[in-house]
Amino acid sequence: MHEARRPVGRRRDRIRPIIERLAVEHADAKIALEFRNPVELLISVMLSAQTTDVNVNRVTATLFEKYRRPEDYLAVPRDELEQDVYATGFFRQKAKSIQGAMRVLLDEFGGEVPTTIDELLRLPGVARKTANVVAAELGNPQGIVVDTHVRRLSQRLGLTRQEDPVKIERDLVKLVPRADWGRFPHLLIWHGRRVCDARNPRCEDCVLTDLCPSSRVELDEVAELP
Ligand code: SF4
C-alpha cells in the first residue's frame, strides 16, 4: 500500500462528498444476506459468523423453507438443527444460540425481533456486531458496523487512525451524519470488494482518488483522469 499520506483536506469536509460519490457508484449496495423477514434476518446474521455470506445464503435457501416461525426452531432436537446449519461452521454453537434466541424471542418479545441494541443483546448468542447489523437493517441503526472492509477503507480514507473496531466506530459515528449510519458500511464494503481491494487497490479507477490520502494516483494526475 502507498505509505505516503498526501494532503486532501479535513475529514469533516470530505465525508459528505465521499458518501455522495459512493452512493452513486454503488447504488445497489445492500446487505448480501438473503432474507424475507426480521426473524430470517436475525438467523442469517447469526449464521454469518466466521463464514461467507454466499455460504450462509446457500444454507438458508433450504433452512428457511423448513423453519418458518421461531417455534419451528424449538420443535426439533438440537442435533437436527445442528445438521441443518452444519455447512456454516461452528454448527453446535450456532444451533444452540439460535434455539436460545428463539426461546427469548417468544418468551420476552412476543415472537418479534426487537430493534434496539440493548434488547437484541438480551438474545443468547447475539453479540454487539450482530445486534448492530440487525438494528440497521430493521431501519434503526444505532451505530456503524465495522467489519474488515469498513476498517481498511476508513483507515485508507483517513477517517480514523484507530486499529480497534470499537474505537473506529467511535470515530465514524462522530463524523458520518446519523441518517447515513445504516448505508455507510454497505457503501464501504461494496467499494472495498469492487475497487479498494486489500492487496491491490485500483486507485486509478476510484471515484474517491482526489479525496483519499492513500491514493496511489499522484494529485497532478487526478485532473487528467477521465
Ligand atoms: S483512492 Fe480509492 S482505491 Fe485507492 S486507496 Fe483510496 S479509496 Fe482505496
PDB file of C-alpha atoms in Angstrom, residues 18-177:
ATOM      1  CA  ILE A  18     -17.253  10.566  -0.067  1.00  0.00           C
ATOM      2  CA  ILE A  19     -20.739   9.298   0.836  1.00  0.00           C
ATOM      3  CA  GLU A  20     -22.408  11.005  -2.123  1.00  0.00           C
ATOM      4  CA  ARG A  21     -19.956   9.627  -4.676  1.00  0.00           C
ATOM      5  CA  LEU A  22     -20.075   6.106  -3.249  1.00  0.00           C
ATOM      6  CA  ALA A  23     -23.879   6.213  -3.220  1.00  0.00           C
ATOM      7  CA  VAL A  24     -23.862   6.963  -6.958  1.00  0.00           C
ATOM      8  CA  GLU A  25     -21.131   4.433  -7.691  1.00  0.00           C
ATOM      9  CA  HIS A  26     -22.703   1.625  -5.661  1.00  0.00           C
ATOM     10  CA  ALA A  27     -26.414   2.406  -5.879  1.00  0.00           C
ATOM     11  CA  ASP A  28     -27.081  -1.316  -5.465  1.00  0.00           C
ATOM     12  CA  ALA A  29     -25.081  -1.603  -2.224  1.00  0.00           C
ATOM     13  CA  LYS A  30     -27.001  -3.545   0.360  1.00  0.00           C
ATOM     14  CA  ILE A  31     -26.571  -6.398   2.758  1.00  0.00           C
ATOM     15  CA  ALA A  32     -25.544  -9.532   0.857  1.00  0.00           C
ATOM     16  CA  LEU A  33     -27.530 -11.900   3.079  1.00  0.00           C
ATOM     17  CA  GLU A  34     -30.891 -13.047   1.730  1.00  0.00           C
ATOM     18  CA  PHE A  35     -33.931 -12.963   3.996  1.00  0.00           C
ATOM     19  CA  ARG A  36     -37.659 -12.268   3.802  1.00  0.00           C
ATOM     20  CA  ASN A  37     -38.490 -11.103   7.301  1.00  0.00           C
ATOM     21  CA  PRO A  38     -36.820  -9.966  10.564  1.00  0.00           C
ATOM     22  CA  VAL A  39     -36.559 -13.494  12.010  1.00  0.00           C
ATOM     23  CA  GLU A  40     -34.775 -14.726   8.870  1.00  0.00           C
ATOM     24  CA  LEU A  41     -32.521 -11.650   9.019  1.00  0.00           C
ATOM     25  CA  LEU A  42     -31.575 -12.428  12.614  1.00  0.00           C
ATOM     26  CA  ILE A  43     -30.865 -16.104  11.862  1.00  0.00           C
ATOM     27  CA  SER A  44     -28.796 -15.206   8.769  1.00  0.00           C
ATOM     28  CA  VAL A  45     -26.645 -12.733  10.654  1.00  0.00           C
ATOM     29  CA  MET A  46     -26.118 -15.236  13.484  1.00  0.00           C
ATOM     30  CA  LEU A  47     -25.054 -17.876  10.958  1.00  0.00           C
ATOM     31  CA  SER A  48     -22.701 -15.495   9.145  1.00  0.00           C
ATOM     32  CA  ALA A  49     -20.089 -15.500  11.934  1.00  0.00           C
ATOM     33  CA  GLN A  50     -16.810 -16.938  10.622  1.00  0.00           C
ATOM     34  CA  THR A  51     -18.149 -17.748   7.159  1.00  0.00           C
ATOM     35  CA  THR A  52     -19.099 -16.025   3.917  1.00  0.00           C
ATOM     36  CA  ASP A  53     -22.475 -14.525   3.076  1.00  0.00           C
ATOM     37  CA  VAL A  54     -22.594 -16.740  -0.025  1.00  0.00           C
ATOM     38  CA  ASN A  55     -22.250 -19.815   2.150  1.00  0.00           C
ATOM     39  CA  VAL A  56     -24.968 -18.609   4.530  1.00  0.00           C
ATOM     40  CA  ASN A  57     -27.341 -17.938   1.621  1.00  0.00           C
ATOM     41  CA  ARG A  58     -26.745 -21.444   0.308  1.00  0.00           C
ATOM     42  CA  VAL A  59     -27.697 -22.922   3.691  1.00  0.00           C
ATOM     43  CA  THR A  60     -30.658 -20.648   4.406  1.00  0.00           C
ATOM     44  CA  ALA A  61     -32.217 -21.314   0.986  1.00  0.00           C
ATOM     45  CA  THR A  62     -33.373 -24.671   2.376  1.00  0.00           C
ATOM     46  CA  LEU A  63     -33.312 -23.807   6.078  1.00  0.00           C
ATOM     47  CA  PHE A  64     -35.968 -21.110   5.684  1.00  0.00           C
ATOM     48  CA  GLU A  65     -38.273 -23.490   3.855  1.00  0.00           C
ATOM     49  CA  LYS A  66     -38.150 -25.926   6.770  1.00  0.00           C
ATOM     50  CA  TYR A  67     -38.245 -23.379   9.616  1.00  0.00           C
ATOM     51  CA  ARG A  68     -40.783 -20.637   9.095  1.00  0.00           C
ATOM     52  CA  ARG A  69     -41.509 -19.355  12.611  1.00  0.00           C
ATOM     53  CA  PRO A  70     -39.472 -19.083  15.837  1.00  0.00           C
ATOM     54  CA  GLU A  71     -41.436 -22.047  17.225  1.00  0.00           C
ATOM     55  CA  ASP A  72     -40.196 -24.257  14.396  1.00  0.00           C
ATOM     56  CA  TYR A  73     -36.575 -23.949  15.557  1.00  0.00           C
ATOM     57  CA  LEU A  74     -37.610 -25.142  19.013  1.00  0.00           C
ATOM     58  CA  ALA A  75     -39.738 -28.033  17.750  1.00  0.00           C
ATOM     59  CA  VAL A  76     -36.725 -30.067  16.593  1.00  0.00           C
ATOM     60  CA  PRO A  77     -33.982 -31.756  18.649  1.00  0.00           C
ATOM     61  CA  ARG A  78     -30.770 -29.734  18.863  1.00  0.00           C
ATOM     62  CA  ASP A  79     -28.821 -32.247  16.764  1.00  0.00           C
ATOM     63  CA  GLU A  80     -31.301 -31.942  13.896  1.00  0.00           C
ATOM     64  CA  LEU A  81     -30.814 -28.171  13.790  1.00  0.00           C
ATOM     65  CA  GLU A  82     -27.056 -28.713  14.066  1.00  0.00           C
ATOM     66  CA  GLN A  83     -27.162 -30.804  10.901  1.00  0.00           C
ATOM     67  CA  ASP A  84     -29.254 -28.187   9.129  1.00  0.00           C
ATOM     68  CA  VAL A  85     -26.711 -25.415   9.832  1.00  0.00           C
ATOM     69  CA  TYR A  86     -23.654 -27.686   9.669  1.00  0.00           C
ATOM     70  CA  ALA A  87     -22.244 -26.165   6.461  1.00  0.00           C
ATOM     71  CA  THR A  88     -21.889 -22.709   8.049  1.00  0.00           C
ATOM     72  CA  GLY A  89     -19.301 -23.994  10.529  1.00  0.00           C
ATOM     73  CA  PHE A  90     -19.367 -23.777  14.335  1.00  0.00           C
ATOM     74  CA  PHE A  91     -22.667 -25.587  13.932  1.00  0.00           C
ATOM     75  CA  ARG A  92     -23.031 -26.716  17.548  1.00  0.00           C
ATOM     76  CA  GLN A  93     -22.632 -23.224  18.959  1.00  0.00           C
ATOM     77  CA  LYS A  94     -24.810 -21.706  16.231  1.00  0.00           C
ATOM     78  CA  ALA A  95     -27.652 -24.204  16.731  1.00  0.00           C
ATOM     79  CA  LYS A  96     -27.513 -23.624  20.485  1.00  0.00           C
ATOM     80  CA  SER A  97     -27.565 -19.830  20.023  1.00  0.00           C
ATOM     81  CA  ILE A  98     -30.445 -19.972  17.535  1.00  0.00           C
ATOM     82  CA  GLN A  99     -32.616 -22.086  19.825  1.00  0.00           C
ATOM     83  CA  GLY A 100     -31.734 -19.847  22.791  1.00  0.00           C
ATOM     84  CA  ALA A 101     -32.529 -16.693  20.821  1.00  0.00           C
ATOM     85  CA  MET A 102     -35.851 -18.078  19.540  1.00  0.00           C
ATOM     86  CA  ARG A 103     -36.806 -19.050  23.108  1.00  0.00           C
ATOM     87  CA  VAL A 104     -36.210 -15.491  24.357  1.00  0.00           C
ATOM     88  CA  LEU A 105     -37.937 -14.005  21.274  1.00  0.00           C
ATOM     89  CA  LEU A 106     -41.059 -15.968  22.133  1.00  0.00           C
ATOM     90  CA  ASP A 107     -40.898 -15.520  25.916  1.00  0.00           C
ATOM     91  CA  GLU A 108     -39.992 -11.844  26.069  1.00  0.00           C
ATOM     92  CA  PHE A 109     -40.757 -10.228  22.727  1.00  0.00           C
ATOM     93  CA  GLY A 110     -43.928 -11.919  21.530  1.00  0.00           C
ATOM     94  CA  GLY A 111     -42.031 -13.632  18.709  1.00  0.00           C
ATOM     95  CA  GLU A 112     -40.996 -10.293  17.162  1.00  0.00           C
ATOM     96  CA  VAL A 113     -37.372  -9.288  16.604  1.00  0.00           C
ATOM     97  CA  PRO A 114     -36.621  -6.157  18.679  1.00  0.00           C
ATOM     98  CA  THR A 115     -34.875  -3.210  17.022  1.00  0.00           C
ATOM     99  CA  THR A 116     -32.810  -1.682  19.820  1.00  0.00           C
ATOM    100  CA  ILE A 117     -29.265  -2.822  20.576  1.00  0.00           C
ATOM    101  CA  ASP A 118     -29.994  -3.318  24.282  1.00  0.00           C
ATOM    102  CA  GLU A 119     -32.940  -5.620  23.564  1.00  0.00           C
ATOM    103  CA  LEU A 120     -31.100  -7.513  20.839  1.00  0.00           C
ATOM    104  CA  LEU A 121     -28.185  -8.122  23.205  1.00  0.00           C
ATOM    105  CA  ARG A 122     -30.565  -9.987  25.520  1.00  0.00           C
ATOM    106  CA  LEU A 123     -30.870 -12.732  22.910  1.00  0.00           C
ATOM    107  CA  PRO A 124     -28.395 -15.578  23.592  1.00  0.00           C
ATOM    108  CA  GLY A 125     -25.598 -15.713  21.052  1.00  0.00           C
ATOM    109  CA  VAL A 126     -26.230 -12.163  19.813  1.00  0.00           C
ATOM    110  CA  ALA A 127     -23.114 -10.023  20.245  1.00  0.00           C
ATOM    111  CA  ARG A 128     -22.749  -6.335  19.541  1.00  0.00           C
ATOM    112  CA  LYS A 129     -21.827  -6.731  15.868  1.00  0.00           C
ATOM    113  CA  THR A 130     -24.859  -8.922  15.145  1.00  0.00           C
ATOM    114  CA  ALA A 131     -27.104  -6.520  17.058  1.00  0.00           C
ATOM    115  CA  ASN A 132     -25.746  -3.558  15.087  1.00  0.00           C
ATOM    116  CA  VAL A 133     -26.333  -5.250  11.730  1.00  0.00           C
ATOM    117  CA  VAL A 134     -29.866  -6.363  12.622  1.00  0.00           C
ATOM    118  CA  ALA A 135     -30.906  -2.981  14.064  1.00  0.00           C
ATOM    119  CA  ALA A 136     -29.559  -1.155  10.997  1.00  0.00           C
ATOM    120  CA  GLU A 137     -31.371  -3.479   8.583  1.00  0.00           C
ATOM    121  CA  LEU A 138     -34.597  -3.016  10.531  1.00  0.00           C
ATOM    122  CA  GLY A 139     -34.316   0.745   9.984  1.00  0.00           C
ATOM    123  CA  ASN A 140     -32.997   1.648  13.420  1.00  0.00           C
ATOM    124  CA  PRO A 141     -29.198   1.975  13.099  1.00  0.00           C
ATOM    125  CA  GLN A 142     -27.643   2.838  16.447  1.00  0.00           C
ATOM    126  CA  GLY A 143     -24.042   2.556  15.441  1.00  0.00           C
ATOM    127  CA  ILE A 144     -21.863   1.859  12.417  1.00  0.00           C
ATOM    128  CA  VAL A 145     -20.972  -1.742  11.674  1.00  0.00           C
ATOM    129  CA  VAL A 146     -17.180  -2.098  11.384  1.00  0.00           C
ATOM    130  CA  ASP A 147     -16.051  -5.205   9.525  1.00  0.00           C
ATOM    131  CA  THR A 148     -12.736  -5.824   7.803  1.00  0.00           C
ATOM    132  CA  HIS A 149     -13.647  -3.699   4.732  1.00  0.00           C
ATOM    133  CA  VAL A 150     -15.004  -0.794   6.802  1.00  0.00           C
ATOM    134  CA  ARG A 151     -11.864  -0.887   8.935  1.00  0.00           C
ATOM    135  CA  ARG A 152      -9.488  -0.889   5.952  1.00  0.00           C
ATOM    136  CA  LEU A 153     -11.289   1.781   3.954  1.00  0.00           C
ATOM    137  CA  SER A 154     -11.838   4.085   6.931  1.00  0.00           C
ATOM    138  CA  GLN A 155      -8.114   3.947   7.594  1.00  0.00           C
ATOM    139  CA  ARG A 156      -7.102   4.429   3.972  1.00  0.00           C
ATOM    140  CA  LEU A 157      -9.523   7.322   3.572  1.00  0.00           C
ATOM    141  CA  GLY A 158      -8.064   8.956   6.677  1.00  0.00           C
ATOM    142  CA  LEU A 159     -11.368   8.847   8.574  1.00  0.00           C
ATOM    143  CA  THR A 160      -9.721   7.209  11.585  1.00  0.00           C
ATOM    144  CA  ARG A 161      -6.247   6.442  12.891  1.00  0.00           C
ATOM    145  CA  GLN A 162      -7.524   3.687  15.148  1.00  0.00           C
ATOM    146  CA  GLU A 163      -6.995  -0.062  14.766  1.00  0.00           C
ATOM    147  CA  ASP A 164      -9.598  -1.365  17.182  1.00  0.00           C
ATOM    148  CA  PRO A 165     -13.108  -1.733  15.644  1.00  0.00           C
ATOM    149  CA  VAL A 166     -14.808  -0.241  18.712  1.00  0.00           C
ATOM    150  CA  LYS A 167     -12.600   2.862  18.534  1.00  0.00           C
ATOM    151  CA  ILE A 168     -13.049   3.082  14.756  1.00  0.00           C
ATOM    152  CA  GLU A 169     -16.822   3.022  15.228  1.00  0.00           C
ATOM    153  CA  ARG A 170     -16.477   5.790  17.830  1.00  0.00           C
ATOM    154  CA  ASP A 171     -14.658   7.975  15.277  1.00  0.00           C
ATOM    155  CA  LEU A 172     -17.112   7.190  12.489  1.00  0.00           C
ATOM    156  CA  VAL A 173     -20.295   7.966  14.432  1.00  0.00           C
ATOM    157  CA  LYS A 174     -18.886  11.420  15.202  1.00  0.00           C
ATOM    158  CA  LEU A 175     -18.171  12.016  11.535  1.00  0.00           C
ATOM    159  CA  VAL A 176     -20.922  10.325   9.499  1.00  0.00           C
ATOM    160  CA  PRO A 177     -24.377  12.001   9.550  1.00  0.00           C
TER     161      PRO A 177
END
